[in-house]
mmCIF file of C-alpha atoms and ligand atoms in Angstrom:
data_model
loop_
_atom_site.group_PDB
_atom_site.id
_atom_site.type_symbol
_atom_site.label_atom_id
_atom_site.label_comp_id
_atom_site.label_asym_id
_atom_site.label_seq_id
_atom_site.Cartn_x
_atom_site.Cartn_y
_atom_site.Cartn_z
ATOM 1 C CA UNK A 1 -11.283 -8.712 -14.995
ATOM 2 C CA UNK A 2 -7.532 -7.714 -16.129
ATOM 3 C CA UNK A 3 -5.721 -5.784 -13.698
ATOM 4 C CA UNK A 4 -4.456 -3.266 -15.565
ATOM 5 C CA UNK A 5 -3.002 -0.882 -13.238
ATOM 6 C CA UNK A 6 -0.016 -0.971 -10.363
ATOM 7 C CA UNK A 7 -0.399 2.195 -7.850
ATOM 8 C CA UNK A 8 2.683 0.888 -5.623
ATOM 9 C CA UNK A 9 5.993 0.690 -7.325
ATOM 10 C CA UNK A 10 9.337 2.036 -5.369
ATOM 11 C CA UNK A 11 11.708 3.140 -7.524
ATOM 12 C CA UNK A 12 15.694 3.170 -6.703
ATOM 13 C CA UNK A 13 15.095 6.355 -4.434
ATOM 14 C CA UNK A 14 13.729 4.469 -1.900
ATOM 15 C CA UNK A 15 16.458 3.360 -0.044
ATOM 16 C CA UNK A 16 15.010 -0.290 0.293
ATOM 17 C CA UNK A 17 15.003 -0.665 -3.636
ATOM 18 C CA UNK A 18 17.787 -1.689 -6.200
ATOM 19 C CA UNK A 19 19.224 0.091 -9.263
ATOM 20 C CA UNK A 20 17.107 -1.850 -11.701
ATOM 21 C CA UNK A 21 13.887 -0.001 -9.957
ATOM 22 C CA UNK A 22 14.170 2.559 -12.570
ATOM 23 C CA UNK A 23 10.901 4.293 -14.082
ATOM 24 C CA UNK A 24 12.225 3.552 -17.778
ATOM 25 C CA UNK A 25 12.501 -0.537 -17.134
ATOM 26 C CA UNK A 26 8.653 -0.237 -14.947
ATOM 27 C CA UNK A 27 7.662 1.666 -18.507
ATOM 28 C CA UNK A 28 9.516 -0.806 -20.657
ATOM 29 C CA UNK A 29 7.681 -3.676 -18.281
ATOM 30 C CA UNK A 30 4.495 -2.234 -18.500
ATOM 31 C CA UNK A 31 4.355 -2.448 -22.035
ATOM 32 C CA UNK A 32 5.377 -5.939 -22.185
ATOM 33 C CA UNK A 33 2.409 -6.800 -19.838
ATOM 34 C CA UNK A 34 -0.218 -4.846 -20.775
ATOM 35 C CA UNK A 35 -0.353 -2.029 -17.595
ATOM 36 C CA UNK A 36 -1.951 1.067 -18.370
ATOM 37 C CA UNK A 37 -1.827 2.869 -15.202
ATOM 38 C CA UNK A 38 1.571 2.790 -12.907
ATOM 39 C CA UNK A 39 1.366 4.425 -9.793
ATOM 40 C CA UNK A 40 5.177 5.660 -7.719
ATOM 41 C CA UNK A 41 4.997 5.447 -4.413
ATOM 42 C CA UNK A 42 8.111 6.208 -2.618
ATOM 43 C CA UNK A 43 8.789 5.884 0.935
ATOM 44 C CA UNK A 44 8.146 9.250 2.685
ATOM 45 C CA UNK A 45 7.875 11.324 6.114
ATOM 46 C CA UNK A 46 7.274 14.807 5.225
ATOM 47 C CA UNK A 47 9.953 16.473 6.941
ATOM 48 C CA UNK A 48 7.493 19.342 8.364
ATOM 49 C CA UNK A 49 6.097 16.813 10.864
ATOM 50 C CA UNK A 50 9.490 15.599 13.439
ATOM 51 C CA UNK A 51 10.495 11.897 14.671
ATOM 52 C CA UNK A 52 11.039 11.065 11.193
ATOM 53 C CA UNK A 53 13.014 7.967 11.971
ATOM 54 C CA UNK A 54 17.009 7.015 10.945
ATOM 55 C CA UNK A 55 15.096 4.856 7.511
ATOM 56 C CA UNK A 56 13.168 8.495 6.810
ATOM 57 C CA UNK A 57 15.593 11.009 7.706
ATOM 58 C CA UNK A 58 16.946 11.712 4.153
ATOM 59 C CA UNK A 59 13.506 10.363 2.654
ATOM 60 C CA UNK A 60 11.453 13.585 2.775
ATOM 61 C CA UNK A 61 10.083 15.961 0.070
ATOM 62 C CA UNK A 62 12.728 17.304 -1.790
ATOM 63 C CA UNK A 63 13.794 13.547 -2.083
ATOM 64 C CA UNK A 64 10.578 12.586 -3.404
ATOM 65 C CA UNK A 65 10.676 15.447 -5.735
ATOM 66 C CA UNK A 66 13.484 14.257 -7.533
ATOM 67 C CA UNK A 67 11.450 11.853 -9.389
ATOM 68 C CA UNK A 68 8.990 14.530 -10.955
ATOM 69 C CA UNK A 69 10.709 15.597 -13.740
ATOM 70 C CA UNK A 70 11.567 11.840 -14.554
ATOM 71 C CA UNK A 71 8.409 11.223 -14.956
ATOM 72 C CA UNK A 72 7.020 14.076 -16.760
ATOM 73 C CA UNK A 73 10.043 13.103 -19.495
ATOM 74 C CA UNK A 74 9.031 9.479 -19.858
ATOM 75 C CA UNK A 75 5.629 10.359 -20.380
ATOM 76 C CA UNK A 76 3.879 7.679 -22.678
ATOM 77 C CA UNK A 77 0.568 8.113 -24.245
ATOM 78 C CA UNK A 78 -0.733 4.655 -23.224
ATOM 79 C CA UNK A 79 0.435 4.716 -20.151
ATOM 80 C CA UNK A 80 -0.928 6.976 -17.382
ATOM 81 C CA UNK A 81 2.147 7.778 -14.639
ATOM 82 C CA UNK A 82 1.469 9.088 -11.664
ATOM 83 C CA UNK A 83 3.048 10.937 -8.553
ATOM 84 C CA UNK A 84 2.466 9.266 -5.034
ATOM 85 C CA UNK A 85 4.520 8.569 -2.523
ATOM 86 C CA UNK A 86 3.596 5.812 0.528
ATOM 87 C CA UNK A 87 4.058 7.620 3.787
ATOM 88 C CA UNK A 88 4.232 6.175 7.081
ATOM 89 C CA UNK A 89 2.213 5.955 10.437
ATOM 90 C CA UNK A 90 3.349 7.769 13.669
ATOM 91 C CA UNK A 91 2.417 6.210 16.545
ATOM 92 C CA UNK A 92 3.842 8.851 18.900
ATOM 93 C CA UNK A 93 1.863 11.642 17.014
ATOM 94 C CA UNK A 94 -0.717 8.709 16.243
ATOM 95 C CA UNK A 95 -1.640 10.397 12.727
ATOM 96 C CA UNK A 96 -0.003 9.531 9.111
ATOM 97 C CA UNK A 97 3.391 11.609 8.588
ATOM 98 C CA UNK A 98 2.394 13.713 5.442
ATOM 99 C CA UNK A 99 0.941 17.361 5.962
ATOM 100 C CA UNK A 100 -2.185 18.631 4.522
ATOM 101 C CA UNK A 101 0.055 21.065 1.870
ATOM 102 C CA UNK A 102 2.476 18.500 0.717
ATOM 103 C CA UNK A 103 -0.491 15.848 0.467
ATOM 104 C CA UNK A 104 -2.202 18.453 -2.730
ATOM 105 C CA UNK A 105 1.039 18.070 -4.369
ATOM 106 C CA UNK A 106 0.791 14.373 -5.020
ATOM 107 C CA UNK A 107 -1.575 12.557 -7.283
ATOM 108 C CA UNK A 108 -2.084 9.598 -4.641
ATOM 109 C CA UNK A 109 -0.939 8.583 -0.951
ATOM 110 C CA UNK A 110 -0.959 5.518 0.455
ATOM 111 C CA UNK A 111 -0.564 4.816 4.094
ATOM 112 C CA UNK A 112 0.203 1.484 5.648
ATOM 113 C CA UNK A 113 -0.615 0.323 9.460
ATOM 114 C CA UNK A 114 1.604 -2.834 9.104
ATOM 115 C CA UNK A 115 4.934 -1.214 9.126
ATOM 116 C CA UNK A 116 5.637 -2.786 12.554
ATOM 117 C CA UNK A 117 9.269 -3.615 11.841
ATOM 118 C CA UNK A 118 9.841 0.068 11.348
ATOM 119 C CA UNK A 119 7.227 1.961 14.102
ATOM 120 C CA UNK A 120 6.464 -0.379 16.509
ATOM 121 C CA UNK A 121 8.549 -1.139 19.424
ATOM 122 C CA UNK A 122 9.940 -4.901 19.192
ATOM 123 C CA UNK A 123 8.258 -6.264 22.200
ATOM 124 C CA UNK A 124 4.861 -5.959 20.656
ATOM 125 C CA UNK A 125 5.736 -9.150 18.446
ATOM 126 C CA UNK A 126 4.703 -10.842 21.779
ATOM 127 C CA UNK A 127 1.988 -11.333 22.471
ATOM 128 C CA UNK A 128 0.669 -11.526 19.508
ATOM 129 C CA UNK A 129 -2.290 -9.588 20.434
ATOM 130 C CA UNK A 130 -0.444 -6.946 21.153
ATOM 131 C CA UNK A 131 0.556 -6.705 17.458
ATOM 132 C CA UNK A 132 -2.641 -7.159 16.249
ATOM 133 C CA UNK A 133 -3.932 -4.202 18.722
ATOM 134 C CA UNK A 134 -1.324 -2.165 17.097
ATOM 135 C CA UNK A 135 -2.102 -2.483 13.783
ATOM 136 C CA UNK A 136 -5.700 -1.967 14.728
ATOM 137 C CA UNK A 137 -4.950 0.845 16.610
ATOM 138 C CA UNK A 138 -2.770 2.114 13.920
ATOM 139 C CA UNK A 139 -5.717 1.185 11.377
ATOM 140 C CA UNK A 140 -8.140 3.722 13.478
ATOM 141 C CA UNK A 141 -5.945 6.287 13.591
ATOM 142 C CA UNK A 142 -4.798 6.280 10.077
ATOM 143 C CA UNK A 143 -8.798 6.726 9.354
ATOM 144 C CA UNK A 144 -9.295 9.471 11.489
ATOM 145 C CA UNK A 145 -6.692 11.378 10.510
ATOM 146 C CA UNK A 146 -6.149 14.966 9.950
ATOM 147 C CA UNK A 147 -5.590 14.176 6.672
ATOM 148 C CA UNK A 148 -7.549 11.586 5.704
ATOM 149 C CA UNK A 149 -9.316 13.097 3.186
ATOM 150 C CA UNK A 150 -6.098 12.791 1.052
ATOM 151 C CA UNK A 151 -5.427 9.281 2.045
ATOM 152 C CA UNK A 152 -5.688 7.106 -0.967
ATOM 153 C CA UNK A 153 -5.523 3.523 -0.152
ATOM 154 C CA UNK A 154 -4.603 1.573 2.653
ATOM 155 C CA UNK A 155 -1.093 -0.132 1.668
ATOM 156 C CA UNK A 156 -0.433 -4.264 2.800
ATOM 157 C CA UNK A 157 -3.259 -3.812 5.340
ATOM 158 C CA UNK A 158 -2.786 -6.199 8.337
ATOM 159 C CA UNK A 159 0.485 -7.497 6.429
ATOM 160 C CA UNK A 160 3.086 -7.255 8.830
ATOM 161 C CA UNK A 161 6.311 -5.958 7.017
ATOM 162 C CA UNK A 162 9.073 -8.019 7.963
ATOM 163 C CA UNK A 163 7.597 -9.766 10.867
ATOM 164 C CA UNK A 164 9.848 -12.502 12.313
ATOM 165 C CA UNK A 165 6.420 -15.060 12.586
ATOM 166 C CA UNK A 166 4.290 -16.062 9.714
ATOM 167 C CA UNK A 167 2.354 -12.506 9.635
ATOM 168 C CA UNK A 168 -1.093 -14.629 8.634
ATOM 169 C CA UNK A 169 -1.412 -15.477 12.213
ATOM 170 C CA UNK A 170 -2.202 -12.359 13.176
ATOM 171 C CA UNK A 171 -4.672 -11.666 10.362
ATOM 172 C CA UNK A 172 -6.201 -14.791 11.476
ATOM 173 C CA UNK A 173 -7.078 -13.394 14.787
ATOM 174 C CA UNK A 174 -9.250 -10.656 13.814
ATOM 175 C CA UNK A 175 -12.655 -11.537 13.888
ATOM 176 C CA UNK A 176 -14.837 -10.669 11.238
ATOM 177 C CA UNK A 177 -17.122 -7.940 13.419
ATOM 178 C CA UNK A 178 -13.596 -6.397 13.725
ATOM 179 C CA UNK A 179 -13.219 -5.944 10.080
ATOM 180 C CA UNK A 180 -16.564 -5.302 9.509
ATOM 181 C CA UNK A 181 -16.757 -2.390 11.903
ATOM 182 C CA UNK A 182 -12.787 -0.752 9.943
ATOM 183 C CA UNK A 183 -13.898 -1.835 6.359
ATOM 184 C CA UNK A 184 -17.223 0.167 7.137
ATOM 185 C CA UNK A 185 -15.638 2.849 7.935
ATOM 186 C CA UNK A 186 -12.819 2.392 5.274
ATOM 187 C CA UNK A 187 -15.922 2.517 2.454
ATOM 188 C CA UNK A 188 -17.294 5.573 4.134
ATOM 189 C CA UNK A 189 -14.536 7.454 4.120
ATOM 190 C CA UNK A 190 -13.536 6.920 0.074
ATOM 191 C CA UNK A 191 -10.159 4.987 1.021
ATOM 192 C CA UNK A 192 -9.480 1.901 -1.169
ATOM 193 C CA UNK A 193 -7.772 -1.462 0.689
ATOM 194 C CA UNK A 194 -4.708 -2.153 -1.496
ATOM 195 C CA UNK A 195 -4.467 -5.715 -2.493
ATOM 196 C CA UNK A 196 -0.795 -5.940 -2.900
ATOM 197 C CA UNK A 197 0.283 -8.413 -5.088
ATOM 198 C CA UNK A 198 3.875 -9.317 -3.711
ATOM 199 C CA UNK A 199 2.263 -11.044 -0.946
ATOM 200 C CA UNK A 200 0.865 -13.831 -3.250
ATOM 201 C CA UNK A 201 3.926 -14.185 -5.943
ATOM 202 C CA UNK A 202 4.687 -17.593 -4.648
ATOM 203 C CA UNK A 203 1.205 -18.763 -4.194
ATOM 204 C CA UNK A 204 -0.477 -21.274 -6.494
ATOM 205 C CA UNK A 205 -4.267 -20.110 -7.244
ATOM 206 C CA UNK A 206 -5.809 -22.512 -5.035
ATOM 207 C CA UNK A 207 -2.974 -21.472 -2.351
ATOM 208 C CA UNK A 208 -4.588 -17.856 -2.691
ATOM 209 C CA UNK A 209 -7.985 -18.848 -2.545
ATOM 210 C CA UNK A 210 -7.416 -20.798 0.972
ATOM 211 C CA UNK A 211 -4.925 -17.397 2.122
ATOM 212 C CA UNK A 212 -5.803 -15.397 5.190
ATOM 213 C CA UNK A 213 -6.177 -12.359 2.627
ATOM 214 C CA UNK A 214 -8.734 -13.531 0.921
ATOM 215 C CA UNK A 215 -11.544 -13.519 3.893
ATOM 216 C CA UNK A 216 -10.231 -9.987 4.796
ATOM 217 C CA UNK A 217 -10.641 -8.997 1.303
ATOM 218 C CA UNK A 218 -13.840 -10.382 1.312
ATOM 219 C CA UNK A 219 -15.306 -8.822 4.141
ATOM 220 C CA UNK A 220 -13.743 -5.549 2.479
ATOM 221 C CA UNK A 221 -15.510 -5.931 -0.334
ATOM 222 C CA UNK A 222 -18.754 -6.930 1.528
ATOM 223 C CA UNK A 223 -18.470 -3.423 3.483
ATOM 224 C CA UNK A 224 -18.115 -1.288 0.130
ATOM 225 C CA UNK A 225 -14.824 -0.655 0.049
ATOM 226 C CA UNK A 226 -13.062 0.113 -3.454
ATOM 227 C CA UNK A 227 -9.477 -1.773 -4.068
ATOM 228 C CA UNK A 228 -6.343 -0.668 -4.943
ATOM 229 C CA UNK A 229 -3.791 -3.143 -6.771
ATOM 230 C CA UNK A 230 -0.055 -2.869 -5.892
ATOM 231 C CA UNK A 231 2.925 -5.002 -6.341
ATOM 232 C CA UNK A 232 5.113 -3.047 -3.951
ATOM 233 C CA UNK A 233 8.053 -3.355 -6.678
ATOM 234 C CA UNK A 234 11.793 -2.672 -4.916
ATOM 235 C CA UNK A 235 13.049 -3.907 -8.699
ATOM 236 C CA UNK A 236 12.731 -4.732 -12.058
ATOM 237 C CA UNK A 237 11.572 -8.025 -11.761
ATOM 238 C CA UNK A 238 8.962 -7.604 -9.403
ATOM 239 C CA UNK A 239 6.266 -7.967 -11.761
ATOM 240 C CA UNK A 240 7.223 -11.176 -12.966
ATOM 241 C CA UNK A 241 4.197 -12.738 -11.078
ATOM 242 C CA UNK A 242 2.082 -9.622 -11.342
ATOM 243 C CA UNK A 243 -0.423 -11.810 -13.253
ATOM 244 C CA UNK A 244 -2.007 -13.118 -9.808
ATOM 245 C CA UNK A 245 -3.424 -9.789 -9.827
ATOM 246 C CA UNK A 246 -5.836 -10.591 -12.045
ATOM 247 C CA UNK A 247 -6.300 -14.416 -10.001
ATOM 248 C CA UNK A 248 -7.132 -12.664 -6.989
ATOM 249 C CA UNK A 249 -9.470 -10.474 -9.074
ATOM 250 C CA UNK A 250 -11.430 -13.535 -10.125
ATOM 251 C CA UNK A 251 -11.630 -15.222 -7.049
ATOM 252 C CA UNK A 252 -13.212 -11.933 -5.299
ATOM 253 C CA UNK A 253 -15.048 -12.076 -7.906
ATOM 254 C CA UNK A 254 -13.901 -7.732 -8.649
ATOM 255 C CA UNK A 255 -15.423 -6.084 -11.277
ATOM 256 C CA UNK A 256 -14.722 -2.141 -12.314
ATOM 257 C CA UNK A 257 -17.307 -1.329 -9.621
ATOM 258 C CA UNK A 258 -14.976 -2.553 -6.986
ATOM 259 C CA UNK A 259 -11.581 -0.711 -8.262
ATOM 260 C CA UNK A 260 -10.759 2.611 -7.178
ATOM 261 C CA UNK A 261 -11.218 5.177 -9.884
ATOM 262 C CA UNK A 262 -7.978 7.027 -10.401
ATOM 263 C CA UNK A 263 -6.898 3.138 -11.245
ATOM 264 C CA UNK A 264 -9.940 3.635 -14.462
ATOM 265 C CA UNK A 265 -9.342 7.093 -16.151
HETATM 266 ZN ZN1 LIG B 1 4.987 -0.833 2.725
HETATM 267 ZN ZN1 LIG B 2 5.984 -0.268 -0.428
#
């Protein structure tokens, strides 16, 4: 199937992304490549919950808020735009750092448990168990959350964000009972597994077919569990190799059944 949608672009007010990560070049992109459906997902801690962190200090609501009215004047009739926001993982409060209010005021939220370079302390890179435990605690606790109801896909899961090792390792280490037992839970709970793209822009298709990914994403799929496609754009030319989207989606063999709905309407 043709991936037609992208529910994780950053535009220039995350502080991570450039000037070119403007909503008018996504839109102008998104024509070019045939997206229907694009999906903003700034990074956020919802300044109501504290130990926002030096990265999410300034990035809270009214931040986020700024790109509302953006949007709602570059609406496009073939193209469906929509507010989210990708909030972050506390593991001191050990729940997701958006609050039950400001979660109805966005049209998605995704939620990643592989922002180790940014919440976990640095001497869980070794052993590299103790990463994995983290994510997988992170992974529980993300699922159980007081909010999970308004949780809409898990971002990069298991994808450790600027790890210093090859993160693959890591995913390599979790057994499949392991993901069985999350992904069940993951399907249960209506949360799609994001399948972000940007991991796989170098990768040839026979490169993803053979990637750590792909068994996770099997097993995900095995379980129930609806996907989510993002390429986690920081600019304009992120979506240059966005077309392995639909490569991945014929290797897992996806069809509409398996995509999330808002990504459908
Ligand atoms: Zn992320
Ligand atoms: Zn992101």
């Amino acid at each position: 199937m043709r991936i037609r949608h992208d529910f994780h672009i950053h535009t220039e007010l995350s502080l991570c992304a450039d000037e070119s990560a403007t909503v008018e070049n996504y839109l102008e992109i998104a024509k070019n490549i045939g997206l229907t459906h694009l999906g903003f997902s700034n990074h956020f801690w919802d300044e109501k919950i504290p130990g926002a962190t030096p990265f999410y200090v300034s990035q809270n609501f009214s931040h986020l808020l700024r790109l509302k009215p953006e949007l709602a004047c570059r609406a496009d009739p073939h193209i469906k735009l929509y507010f989210g926001c990708e909030t972050e993982y506390d593991p001191i409060r050990r729940d997701v750092t958006i609050t039950e209010k400001t979660a109805q005021q966005l049209d998605f939220i995704l939620v990643p448990n592989s922002h180790t370079h940014l919440v976990m302390p640095r001497d869980f890179y070794q052993p590299y168990q103790k990463h994995v435990d983290f994510m997988i605690q992170a992974y529980e606790d993300i699922l159980s959350s007081s909010v999970y109801r308004y949780i809409t896909a898990i971002a990069h899961p298991f994808e450790a964000v600027g790890c210093p090792y090859d993160y693959t390792i890591l995913i390599d280490m979790i057994s499949d009972d392991c993901f069985k037992r999350l992904f069940s839970q993951t399907a249960e709970r209506g949360i799609a597994i994001e399948i972000n793209v940007d991991s796989m822009h170098t990768k040839t298709k026979e490169e993803i077919a053979a990637c750590s990914q792909m068994r996770m994403f099997q097993i995900a799929k095995e379980c129930g569990c609806r996907f989510l496609f993002g390429s986690d754009a920081h600019n304009s030319k992120a979506h240059d190799s966005y077309a392995h989207a639909d490569l991945v989606a014929e290797l897992l063999e996806l069809d509409e059944s398996d995509i999330l709905e808002i990504a459908l309407i």
